[in-house]
């Protein structure tokens, strides 16, 4: 498993979570937090977040990504309980590493669930990894998400990478690629579980 990590800042509310994304560093949730029609952007340095068994619930009608990482930043998600990042509203996905920004999303724990917005141009139900960006999944769960291309994750663009050594992707749905869609990128899987994901597109052979 991953090496033990210590987290510096207790996060009690939405303002504390906003400050963590603005300033970087490390923090752990002390309460469930609701995020109404807002998004977070990590634009520099690194952020390590421990859900600590609590939930971040994105609500409202914002038709956008919940967490955007860019400018070479690194976002590490942990959980020492049964914490979740949840959408009950209109969000397109949980995390996006914006293309050509050399940014990284590391998922060590926690659950991403409920991102089920249905758009025909929707890449990645939970996560999209843009060109020259990377995702490492060593733990946690992505479940019950929908993306038109990639029910859970879209690895999209030259130099995009996903490495899976642990964790679970389950119950996700897509028109094309039930769990992970790779388009001009690379996928390496040395561990982890993909189960009960569904793609609705039916390929027919040429006559």
PDB file of N, CA, C and O in Angstrom, residues 34 105 186 203:
ATOM      1  N   UNK A  34     -21.068  20.556   1.726  1.00  0.00           N
ATOM      2  CA  UNK A  34     -21.867  20.705   0.514  1.00  0.00           C
ATOM      3  C   UNK A  34     -21.317  21.857  -0.315  1.00  0.00           C
ATOM      4  O   UNK A  34     -21.013  22.934   0.221  1.00  0.00           O
ATOM      5  N   UNK A 105      -3.247  13.654 -11.227  1.00  0.00           N
ATOM      6  CA  UNK A 105      -4.227  13.267 -10.219  1.00  0.00           C
ATOM      7  C   UNK A 105      -3.851  11.890  -9.696  1.00  0.00           C
ATOM      8  O   UNK A 105      -3.794  10.919 -10.449  1.00  0.00           O
ATOM      9  N   UNK A 186      -2.160   6.403 -23.065  1.00  0.00           N
ATOM     10  CA  UNK A 186      -1.724   5.070 -22.652  1.00  0.00           C
ATOM     11  C   UNK A 186      -2.387   4.672 -21.340  1.00  0.00           C
ATOM     12  O   UNK A 186      -2.643   5.520 -20.481  1.00  0.00           O
ATOM     13  N   UNK A 203     -21.336  -2.848 -31.576  1.00  0.00           N
ATOM     14  CA  UNK A 203     -20.581  -2.878 -32.815  1.00  0.00           C
ATOM     15  C   UNK A 203     -21.099  -4.010 -33.707  1.00  0.00           C
ATOM     16  O   UNK A 203     -21.280  -5.134 -33.255  1.00  0.00           O
TER      17      UNK A 203
END
